[in-house]
Every structure is written in structure tokens, then in C-alpha cells.
């Protein structure tokens, strides 16, 4: 099997986000279930945490899989972001179906096949380059 570079980015507005009373153990098990169903293997994690910072309350989880990573972020406002990146092909529909447990009312996604390349920015076409100076931590060549 050759490596592939598939990246699924999902944004969802849901009616049943995992709130504070949702346990970290439950979210860990749900993410493990997703990983199993897309035929991936866990290398590390899932690492789960709840943020109680005002206007940023919600659950996050990251998992390193043997073929890359999965990141899940939710906010008590009903927003969910899910990122599945793998060097092994996977079924996008299974990932979207996994979100059904949160009762989505809207799901948007972008699927990037990284093997087909990226567009490169012309150094003179992106304004941020003009704001960098010789003292910058980031040395753009």
C-alpha cells in the first residue's frame, strides 16, 4: 500500500454538542469508535480536555493515529470542528455519519487530496510578507 495524503476538514452546527456534563471518558470512547470505523490505528491518545474559558467553553480531543492525526473541537454554542488527516485512504461518509450523535443541523466540509499538490504563494502577493522585517522571529526566504 502506497501512502496517500487525505485531509478532511469538517465544520458543523449541532443541536446536541457535548457539554460540561459529557464526560471525557465518553468523548474518548466516541473518538476511538470513529477511528475503528475508518480502519485506523491509534498511536497516542485520544487526549481529551474541557476548556472552561469564557466564550471558549467546550471539549477538544486529539489523537495521533499511525497514519497522521484526528482533531476534534466543540463549543457549547453548538459548533464542532473535526479534522481527519491520514496517509491511508478512509471513507469520508463514515466520518460525517459519526457526527449524527450530535444532531447536526448543518455540516460543511472540505476534502483535500494533498497528493495533488498545493498552490504556492507568490512572495509579492500576500500582504503579510510586507509586515515582516529583519528582526522577525520568522525568517522568510
Short mmCIF file of C-alpha atoms in Angstrom, two decimals:
data_model
loop_
_atom_site.label_atom_id
_atom_site.label_comp_id
_atom_site.label_asym_id
_atom_site.label_seq_id
_atom_site.Cartn_x
_atom_site.Cartn_y
_atom_site.Cartn_z
CA UNK A 1 0.00 0.00 0.00
CA UNK A 2 1.41 3.37 -1.01
CA UNK A 3 0.96 6.46 1.08
CA UNK A 4 -1.87 8.82 0.24
CA UNK A 5 -2.44 12.23 1.78
CA UNK A 6 -6.13 12.77 2.52
CA UNK A 7 -7.34 15.63 4.69
CA UNK A 8 -10.99 16.06 5.68
CA UNK A 9 -11.99 19.30 7.39
CA UNK A 10 -15.50 19.40 8.85
CA UNK A 11 -17.43 22.31 10.30
CA UNK A 12 -20.80 21.58 11.85
CA UNK A 13 -23.56 23.41 13.65
CA UNK A 14 -25.20 20.91 16.01
CA UNK A 15 -28.18 20.81 18.38
CA UNK A 16 -26.60 18.46 20.94
CA UNK A 17 -22.98 19.46 21.49
CA UNK A 18 -21.02 17.61 24.16
CA UNK A 19 -21.50 19.92 27.17
CA UNK A 20 -19.70 20.02 30.53
CA UNK A 21 -21.73 17.06 31.85
CA UNK A 22 -20.47 14.97 28.90
CA UNK A 23 -17.53 13.02 30.31
CA UNK A 24 -14.01 12.98 28.93
CA UNK A 25 -14.23 9.18 29.01
CA UNK A 26 -17.32 9.20 26.80
CA UNK A 27 -15.69 11.51 24.25
CA UNK A 28 -12.55 9.36 24.32
CA UNK A 29 -14.64 6.26 23.57
CA UNK A 30 -16.55 8.04 20.78
CA UNK A 31 -13.32 9.16 19.10
CA UNK A 32 -11.89 5.64 19.45
CA UNK A 33 -15.08 4.34 17.82
CA UNK A 34 -14.64 6.74 14.89
CA UNK A 35 -11.02 5.65 14.45
CA UNK A 36 -12.02 1.98 14.46
CA UNK A 37 -14.76 2.54 11.87
CA UNK A 38 -12.47 4.35 9.44
CA UNK A 39 -9.97 1.50 9.82
CA UNK A 40 -7.18 3.47 11.51
CA UNK A 41 -4.92 2.61 14.42
CA UNK A 42 -4.18 4.74 17.48
CA UNK A 43 -0.56 5.63 18.14
CA UNK A 44 -1.22 8.03 21.05
CA UNK A 45 -4.37 9.28 22.73
CA UNK A 46 -7.10 10.23 22.45
CA UNK A 47 -6.10 13.20 24.59
CA UNK A 48 -9.28 14.90 25.82
CA UNK A 49 -9.74 18.19 27.70
CA UNK A 50 -12.55 20.59 28.58
CA UNK A 51 -11.92 24.33 28.27
CA UNK A 52 -13.89 26.49 30.70
CA UNK A 53 -12.51 29.81 29.47
CA UNK A 54 -15.39 32.28 28.95
CA UNK A 55 -16.63 32.37 25.33
CA UNK A 56 -14.48 29.33 24.52
CA UNK A 57 -16.17 26.63 26.63
CA UNK A 58 -16.12 23.19 25.12
CA UNK A 59 -14.39 19.88 24.56
CA UNK A 60 -11.31 19.19 22.50
CA UNK A 61 -9.63 15.93 21.66
CA UNK A 62 -6.61 15.00 19.61
CA UNK A 63 -5.37 11.59 18.61
CA UNK A 64 -2.20 10.65 16.84
CA UNK A 65 -3.01 7.77 14.53
CA UNK A 66 -0.35 5.65 12.89
CA UNK A 67 -1.08 7.43 9.61
CA UNK A 68 -1.33 11.03 10.98
CA UNK A 69 -3.92 12.67 13.26
CA UNK A 70 -7.52 13.41 14.20
CA UNK A 71 -8.54 16.60 16.00
CA UNK A 72 -12.00 17.34 17.42
CA UNK A 73 -13.12 20.66 18.88
CA UNK A 74 -16.57 21.59 20.12
CA UNK A 75 -18.05 24.65 21.74
CA UNK A 76 -21.10 24.89 23.95
CA UNK A 77 -22.56 27.20 21.29
CA UNK A 78 -23.17 24.13 19.12
CA UNK A 79 -20.18 24.46 16.84
CA UNK A 80 -17.94 21.49 16.04
CA UNK A 81 -14.74 21.35 14.04
CA UNK A 82 -13.29 17.97 13.07
CA UNK A 83 -10.03 17.37 11.25
CA UNK A 84 -9.05 13.93 9.90
CA UNK A 85 -5.69 13.73 8.16
CA UNK A 86 -4.35 10.39 7.03
CA UNK A 87 -1.74 8.87 4.75
CA UNK A 88 -4.18 5.98 4.35
CA UNK A 89 -7.43 6.27 2.43
CA UNK A 90 -10.63 6.44 4.51
CA UNK A 91 -14.37 6.69 3.96
CA UNK A 92 -15.48 10.32 4.34
CA UNK A 93 -19.14 9.28 4.73
CA UNK A 94 -18.34 7.36 7.93
CA UNK A 95 -16.76 10.48 9.42
CA UNK A 96 -19.80 12.61 8.55
CA UNK A 97 -22.20 9.91 9.84
CA UNK A 98 -20.27 9.84 13.14
CA UNK A 99 -21.41 13.42 13.73
CA UNK A 100 -25.07 12.29 13.79
CA UNK A 101 -24.79 11.69 17.55
CA UNK A 102 -24.57 15.49 17.99
CA UNK A 103 -27.76 16.13 15.96
CA UNK A 104 -26.29 18.32 13.22
CA UNK A 105 -28.43 20.93 11.53
CA UNK A 106 -25.66 21.99 9.15
CA UNK A 107 -22.46 20.26 8.05
CA UNK A 108 -19.84 21.78 5.79
CA UNK A 109 -16.67 20.05 4.77
CA UNK A 110 -13.65 20.36 2.57
CA UNK A 111 -11.68 17.37 1.36
CA UNK A 112 -8.10 17.95 0.33
CA UNK A 113 -6.12 15.39 -1.60
CA UNK A 114 -2.62 16.55 -0.66
CA UNK A 115 -1.04 14.28 -3.25
CA UNK A 116 -2.34 16.55 -5.96
CA UNK A 117 -0.28 19.44 -4.64
CA UNK A 118 -0.87 22.87 -3.22
CA UNK A 119 -0.77 26.28 -4.77
CA UNK A 120 2.28 28.27 -3.77
CA UNK A 121 2.04 31.90 -2.80
CA UNK A 122 4.00 34.36 -4.87
CA UNK A 123 6.21 36.24 -2.40
CA UNK A 124 4.76 39.53 -3.56
CA UNK A 125 1.09 38.57 -3.48
CA UNK A 126 0.50 38.10 0.23
CA UNK A 127 0.41 41.28 2.35
CA UNK A 128 1.78 39.66 5.50
CA UNK A 129 5.24 39.42 3.90
CA UNK A 130 5.40 43.22 3.81
CA UNK A 131 4.91 43.36 7.58
CA UNK A 132 7.94 41.18 8.28
CA UNK A 133 11.23 42.85 8.98
CA UNK A 134 14.80 41.70 9.60
CA UNK A 135 14.08 41.45 13.35
CA UNK A 136 11.26 38.93 12.83
CA UNK A 137 11.44 35.55 14.50
CA UNK A 138 10.24 34.04 11.25
CA UNK A 139 12.89 34.39 8.56
CA UNK A 140 11.12 34.21 5.21
CA UNK A 141 13.47 33.49 2.30
#
